[in-house]
Short mmCIF file of N, CA and C in Angstrom, two decimals:
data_model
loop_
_atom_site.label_atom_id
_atom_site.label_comp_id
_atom_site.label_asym_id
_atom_site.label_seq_id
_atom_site.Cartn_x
_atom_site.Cartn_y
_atom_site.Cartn_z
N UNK G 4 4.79 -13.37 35.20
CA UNK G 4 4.39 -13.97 33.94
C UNK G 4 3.18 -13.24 33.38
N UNK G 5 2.07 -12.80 34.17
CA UNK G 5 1.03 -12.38 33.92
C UNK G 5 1.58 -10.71 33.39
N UNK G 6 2.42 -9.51 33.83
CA UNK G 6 2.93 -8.86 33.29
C UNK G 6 3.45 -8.91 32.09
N UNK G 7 4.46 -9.74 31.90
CA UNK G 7 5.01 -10.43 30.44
C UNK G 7 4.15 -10.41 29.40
N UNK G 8 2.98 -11.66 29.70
CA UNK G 8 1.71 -11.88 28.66
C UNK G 8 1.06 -10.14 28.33
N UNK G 9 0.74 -9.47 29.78
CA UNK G 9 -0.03 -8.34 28.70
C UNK G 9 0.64 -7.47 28.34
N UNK G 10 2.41 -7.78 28.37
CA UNK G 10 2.97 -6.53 27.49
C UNK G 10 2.89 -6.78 26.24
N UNK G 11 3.18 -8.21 26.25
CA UNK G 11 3.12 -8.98 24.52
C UNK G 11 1.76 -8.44 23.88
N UNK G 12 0.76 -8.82 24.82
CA UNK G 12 -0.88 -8.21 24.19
C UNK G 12 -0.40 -6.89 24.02
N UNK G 13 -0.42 -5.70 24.32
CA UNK G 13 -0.17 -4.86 24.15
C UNK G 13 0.53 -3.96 23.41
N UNK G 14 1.86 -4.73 23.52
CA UNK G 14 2.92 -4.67 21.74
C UNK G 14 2.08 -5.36 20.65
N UNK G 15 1.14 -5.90 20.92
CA UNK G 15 0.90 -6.91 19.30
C UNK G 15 -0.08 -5.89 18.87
N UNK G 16 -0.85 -5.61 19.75
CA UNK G 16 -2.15 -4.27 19.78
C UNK G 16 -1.80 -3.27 18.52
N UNK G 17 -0.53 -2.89 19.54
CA UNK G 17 -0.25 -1.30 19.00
C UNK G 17 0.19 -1.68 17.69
N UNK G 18 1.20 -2.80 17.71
CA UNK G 18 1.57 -2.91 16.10
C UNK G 18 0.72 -3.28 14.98
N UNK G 19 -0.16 -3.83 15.77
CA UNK G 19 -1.72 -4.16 14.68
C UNK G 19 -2.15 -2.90 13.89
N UNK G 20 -2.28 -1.95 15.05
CA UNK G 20 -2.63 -0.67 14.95
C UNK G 20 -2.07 0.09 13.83
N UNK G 21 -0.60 -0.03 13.97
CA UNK G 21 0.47 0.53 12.94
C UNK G 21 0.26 -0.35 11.70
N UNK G 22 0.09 -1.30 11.55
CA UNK G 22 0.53 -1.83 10.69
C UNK G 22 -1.31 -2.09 9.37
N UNK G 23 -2.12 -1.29 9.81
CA UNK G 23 -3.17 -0.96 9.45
C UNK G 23 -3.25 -0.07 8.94
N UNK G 24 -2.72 0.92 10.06
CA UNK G 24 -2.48 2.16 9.28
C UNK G 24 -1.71 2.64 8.60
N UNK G 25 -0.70 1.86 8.51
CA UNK G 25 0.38 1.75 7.48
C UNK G 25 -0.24 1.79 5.89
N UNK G 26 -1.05 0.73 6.28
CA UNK G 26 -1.91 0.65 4.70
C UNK G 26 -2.78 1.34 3.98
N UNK G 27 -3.25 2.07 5.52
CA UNK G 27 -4.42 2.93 4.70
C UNK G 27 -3.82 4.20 4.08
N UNK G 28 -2.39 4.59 4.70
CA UNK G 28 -2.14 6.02 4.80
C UNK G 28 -1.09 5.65 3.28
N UNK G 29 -0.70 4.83 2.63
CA UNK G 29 -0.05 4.46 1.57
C UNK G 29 -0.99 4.35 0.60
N UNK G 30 -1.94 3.73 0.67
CA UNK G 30 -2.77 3.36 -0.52
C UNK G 30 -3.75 4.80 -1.09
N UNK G 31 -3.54 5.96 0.56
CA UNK G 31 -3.96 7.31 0.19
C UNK G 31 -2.74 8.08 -0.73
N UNK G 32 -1.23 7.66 -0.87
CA UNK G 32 -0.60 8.02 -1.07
C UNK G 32 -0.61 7.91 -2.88
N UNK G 33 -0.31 6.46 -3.16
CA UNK G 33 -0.55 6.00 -4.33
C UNK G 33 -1.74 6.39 -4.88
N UNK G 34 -3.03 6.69 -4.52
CA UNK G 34 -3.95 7.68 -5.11
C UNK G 34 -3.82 9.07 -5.50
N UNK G 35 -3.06 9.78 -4.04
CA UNK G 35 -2.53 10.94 -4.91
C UNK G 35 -1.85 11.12 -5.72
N UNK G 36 -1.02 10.27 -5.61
CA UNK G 36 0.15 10.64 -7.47
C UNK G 36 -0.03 10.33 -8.33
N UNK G 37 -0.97 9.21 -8.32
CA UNK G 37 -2.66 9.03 -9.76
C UNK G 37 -2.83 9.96 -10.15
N UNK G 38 -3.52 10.53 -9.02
CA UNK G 38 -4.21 12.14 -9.57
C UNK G 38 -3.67 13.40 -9.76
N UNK G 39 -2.34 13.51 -9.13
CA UNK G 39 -1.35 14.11 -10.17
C UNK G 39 -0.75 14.11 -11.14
N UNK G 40 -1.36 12.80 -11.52
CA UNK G 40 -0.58 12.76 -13.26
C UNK G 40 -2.00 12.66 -14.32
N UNK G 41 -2.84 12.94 -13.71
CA UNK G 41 -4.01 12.90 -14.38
C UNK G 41 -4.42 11.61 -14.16
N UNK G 42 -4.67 10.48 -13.49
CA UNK G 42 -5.01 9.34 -13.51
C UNK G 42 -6.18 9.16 -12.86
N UNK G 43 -7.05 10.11 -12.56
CA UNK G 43 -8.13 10.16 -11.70
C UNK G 43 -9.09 8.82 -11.76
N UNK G 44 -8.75 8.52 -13.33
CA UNK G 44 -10.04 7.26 -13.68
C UNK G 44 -9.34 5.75 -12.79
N UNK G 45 -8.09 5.42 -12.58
CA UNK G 45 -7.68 4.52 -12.31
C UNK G 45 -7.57 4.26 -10.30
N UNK G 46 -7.97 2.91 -10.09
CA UNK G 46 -8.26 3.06 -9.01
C UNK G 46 -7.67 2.30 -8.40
N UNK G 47 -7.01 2.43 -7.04
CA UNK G 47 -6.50 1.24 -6.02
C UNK G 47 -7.39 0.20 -5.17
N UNK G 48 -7.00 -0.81 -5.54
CA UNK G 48 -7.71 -1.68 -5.52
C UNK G 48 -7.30 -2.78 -3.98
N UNK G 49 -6.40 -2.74 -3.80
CA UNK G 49 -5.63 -3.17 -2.89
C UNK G 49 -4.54 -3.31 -2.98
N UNK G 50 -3.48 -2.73 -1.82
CA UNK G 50 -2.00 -3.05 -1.77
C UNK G 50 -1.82 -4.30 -0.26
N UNK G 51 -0.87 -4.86 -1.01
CA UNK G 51 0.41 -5.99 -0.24
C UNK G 51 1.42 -5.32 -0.03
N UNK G 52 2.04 -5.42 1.35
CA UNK G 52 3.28 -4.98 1.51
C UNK G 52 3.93 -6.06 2.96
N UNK G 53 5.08 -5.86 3.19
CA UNK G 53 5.77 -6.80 3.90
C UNK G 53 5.43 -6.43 5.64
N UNK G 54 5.49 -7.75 6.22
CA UNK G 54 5.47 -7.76 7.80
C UNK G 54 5.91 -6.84 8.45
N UNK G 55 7.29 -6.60 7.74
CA UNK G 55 8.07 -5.38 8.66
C UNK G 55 7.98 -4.17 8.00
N UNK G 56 7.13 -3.63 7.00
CA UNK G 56 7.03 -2.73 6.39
C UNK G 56 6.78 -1.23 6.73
N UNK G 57 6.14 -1.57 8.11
CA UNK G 57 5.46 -0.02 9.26
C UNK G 57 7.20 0.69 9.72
N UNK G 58 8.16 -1.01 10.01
CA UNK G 58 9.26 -0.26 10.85
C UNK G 58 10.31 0.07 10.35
N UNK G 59 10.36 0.13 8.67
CA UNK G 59 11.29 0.62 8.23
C UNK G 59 11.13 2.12 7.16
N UNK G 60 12.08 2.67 6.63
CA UNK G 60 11.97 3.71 5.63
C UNK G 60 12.33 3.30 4.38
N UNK G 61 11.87 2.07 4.13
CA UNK G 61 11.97 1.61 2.68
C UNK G 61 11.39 0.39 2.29
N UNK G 62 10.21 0.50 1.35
CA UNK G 62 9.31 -1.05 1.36
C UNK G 62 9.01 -0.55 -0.11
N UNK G 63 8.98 -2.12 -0.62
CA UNK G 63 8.34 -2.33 -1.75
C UNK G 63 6.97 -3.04 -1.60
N UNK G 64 6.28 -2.17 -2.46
CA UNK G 64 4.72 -2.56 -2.48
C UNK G 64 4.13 -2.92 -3.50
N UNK G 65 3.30 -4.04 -3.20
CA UNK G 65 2.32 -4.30 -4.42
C UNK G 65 1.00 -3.91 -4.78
N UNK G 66 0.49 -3.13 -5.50
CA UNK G 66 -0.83 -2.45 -5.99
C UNK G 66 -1.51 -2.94 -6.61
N UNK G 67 -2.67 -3.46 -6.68
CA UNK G 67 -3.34 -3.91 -7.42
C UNK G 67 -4.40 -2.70 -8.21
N UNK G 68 -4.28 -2.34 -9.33
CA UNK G 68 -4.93 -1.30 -10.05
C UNK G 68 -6.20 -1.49 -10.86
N UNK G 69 -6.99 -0.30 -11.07
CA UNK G 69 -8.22 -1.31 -11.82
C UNK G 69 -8.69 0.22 -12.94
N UNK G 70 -8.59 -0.18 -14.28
CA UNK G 70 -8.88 0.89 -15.08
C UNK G 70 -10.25 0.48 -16.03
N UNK G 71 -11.15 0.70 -16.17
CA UNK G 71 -12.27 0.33 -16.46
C UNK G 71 -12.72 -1.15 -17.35
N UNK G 72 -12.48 -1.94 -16.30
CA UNK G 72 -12.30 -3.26 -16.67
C UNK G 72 -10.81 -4.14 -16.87
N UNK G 73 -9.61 -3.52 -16.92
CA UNK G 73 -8.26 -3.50 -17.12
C UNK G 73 -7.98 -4.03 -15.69
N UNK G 74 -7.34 -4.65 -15.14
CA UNK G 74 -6.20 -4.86 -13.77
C UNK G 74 -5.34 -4.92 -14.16
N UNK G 75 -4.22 -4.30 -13.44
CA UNK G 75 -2.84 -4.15 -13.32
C UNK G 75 -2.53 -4.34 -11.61
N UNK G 76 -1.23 -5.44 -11.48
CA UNK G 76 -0.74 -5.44 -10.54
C UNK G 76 0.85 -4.59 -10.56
N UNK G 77 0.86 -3.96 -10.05
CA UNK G 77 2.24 -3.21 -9.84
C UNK G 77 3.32 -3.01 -8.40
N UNK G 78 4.66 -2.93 -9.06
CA UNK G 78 5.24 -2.72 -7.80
C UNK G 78 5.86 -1.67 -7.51
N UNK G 79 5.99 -1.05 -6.59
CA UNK G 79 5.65 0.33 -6.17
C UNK G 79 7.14 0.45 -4.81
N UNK G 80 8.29 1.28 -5.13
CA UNK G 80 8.63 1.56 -4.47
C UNK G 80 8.62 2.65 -3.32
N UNK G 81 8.87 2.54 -2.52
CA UNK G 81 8.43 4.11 -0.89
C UNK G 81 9.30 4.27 -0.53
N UNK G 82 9.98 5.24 -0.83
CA UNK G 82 11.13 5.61 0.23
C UNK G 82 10.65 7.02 1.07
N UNK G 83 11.39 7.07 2.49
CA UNK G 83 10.60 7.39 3.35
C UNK G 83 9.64 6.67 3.93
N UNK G 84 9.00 7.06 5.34
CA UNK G 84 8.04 6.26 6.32
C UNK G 84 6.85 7.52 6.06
N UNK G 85 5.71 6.93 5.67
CA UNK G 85 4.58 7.36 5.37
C UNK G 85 3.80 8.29 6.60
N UNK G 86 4.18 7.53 8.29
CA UNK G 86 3.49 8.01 9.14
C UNK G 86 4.84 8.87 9.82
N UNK G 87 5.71 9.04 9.76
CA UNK G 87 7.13 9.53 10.45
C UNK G 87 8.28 10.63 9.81
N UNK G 88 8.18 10.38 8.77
CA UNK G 88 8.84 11.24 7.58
C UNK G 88 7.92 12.41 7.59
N UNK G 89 8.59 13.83 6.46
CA UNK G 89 8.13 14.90 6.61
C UNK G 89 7.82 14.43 4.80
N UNK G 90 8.65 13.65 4.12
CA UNK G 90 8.47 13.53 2.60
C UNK G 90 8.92 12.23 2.38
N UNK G 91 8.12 11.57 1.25
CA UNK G 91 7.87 10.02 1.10
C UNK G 91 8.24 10.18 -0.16
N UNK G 92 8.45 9.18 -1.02
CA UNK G 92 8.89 9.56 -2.37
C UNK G 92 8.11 7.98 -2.85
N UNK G 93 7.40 8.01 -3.94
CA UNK G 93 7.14 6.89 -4.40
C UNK G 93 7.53 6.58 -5.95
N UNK G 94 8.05 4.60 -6.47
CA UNK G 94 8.57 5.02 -7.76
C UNK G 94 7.43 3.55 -8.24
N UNK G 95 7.50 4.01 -9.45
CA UNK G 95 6.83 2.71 -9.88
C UNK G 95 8.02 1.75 -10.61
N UNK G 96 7.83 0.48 -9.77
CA UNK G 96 9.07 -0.42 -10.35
C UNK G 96 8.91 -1.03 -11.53
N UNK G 97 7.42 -1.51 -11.83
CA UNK G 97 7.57 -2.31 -12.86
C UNK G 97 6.26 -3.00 -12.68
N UNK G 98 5.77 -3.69 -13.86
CA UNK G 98 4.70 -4.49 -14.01
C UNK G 98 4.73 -5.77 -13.36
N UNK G 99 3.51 -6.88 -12.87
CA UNK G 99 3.75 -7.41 -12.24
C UNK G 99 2.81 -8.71 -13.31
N UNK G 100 1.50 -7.79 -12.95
CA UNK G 100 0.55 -8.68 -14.68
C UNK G 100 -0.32 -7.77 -14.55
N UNK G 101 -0.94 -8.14 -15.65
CA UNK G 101 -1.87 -7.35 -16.60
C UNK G 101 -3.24 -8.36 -16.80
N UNK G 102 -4.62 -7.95 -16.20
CA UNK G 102 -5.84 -8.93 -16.93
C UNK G 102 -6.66 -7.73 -17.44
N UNK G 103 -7.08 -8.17 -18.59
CA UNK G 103 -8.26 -7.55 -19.64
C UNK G 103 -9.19 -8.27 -19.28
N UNK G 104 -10.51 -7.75 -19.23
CA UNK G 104 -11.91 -7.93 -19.07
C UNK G 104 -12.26 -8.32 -20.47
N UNK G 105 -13.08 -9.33 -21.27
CA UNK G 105 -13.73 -8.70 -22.31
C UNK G 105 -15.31 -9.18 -22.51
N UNK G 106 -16.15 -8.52 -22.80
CA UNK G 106 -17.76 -8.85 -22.55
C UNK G 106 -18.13 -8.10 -22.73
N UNK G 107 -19.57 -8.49 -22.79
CA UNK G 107 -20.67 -7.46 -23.29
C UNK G 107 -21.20 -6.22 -22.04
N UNK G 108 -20.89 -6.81 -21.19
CA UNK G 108 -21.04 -5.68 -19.76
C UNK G 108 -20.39 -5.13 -19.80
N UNK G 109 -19.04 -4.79 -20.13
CA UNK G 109 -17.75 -4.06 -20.08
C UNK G 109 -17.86 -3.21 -20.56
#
């Protein structure tokens, strides 16, 4: 039983692990194709993506975007595995919402 328990610790570990870096290495992704289309000013703000999202080659993601006072939430398709694949392909699906800032700080 005591074997059992620390394989479970151990699988939950590693997938923690993956599933972290899942995020960081995507949200580097979605920055670069910003800045290949000239989007340098617009910034990722945080992405959502699904539980099982590390173990497959196809997830839809949600982005949260931020353009100088502007948010945009977007959804973001990946095909290909970000950490496993040799080429990832990303599409933008569609709008999700839109908030405007408006004020005198802005």
């Amino acid at each position: 039983m005591g074997r059992l328990l620390s394989l479970v610790l151990i699988a939950g570990l590693a997938y923690g692990g993956l599933y972290i870096y899942y995020g960081v290495i995507v949200e580097d992704a979605i920055e670069a194709q910003l800045e290949r289309r000239g989007l340098t000013a617009v910034e990722v703000e945080q992405i959502d993506y699904g539980f099982m999202a590390p173990l497959s080659n196809e997830a839809t993601i949600s982005a949260e975007l931020d353009y100088r006072g502007a948010e945009a939430t977007v959804t973001v398709r990946l095909e290909g595995h970000p950490l496993f694949s040799d080429e990832i392909r990303i599409q933008l699906e569609g709008l999700q919402a839109l908030r405007l800032r408006f004020g005198e700080n802005e």
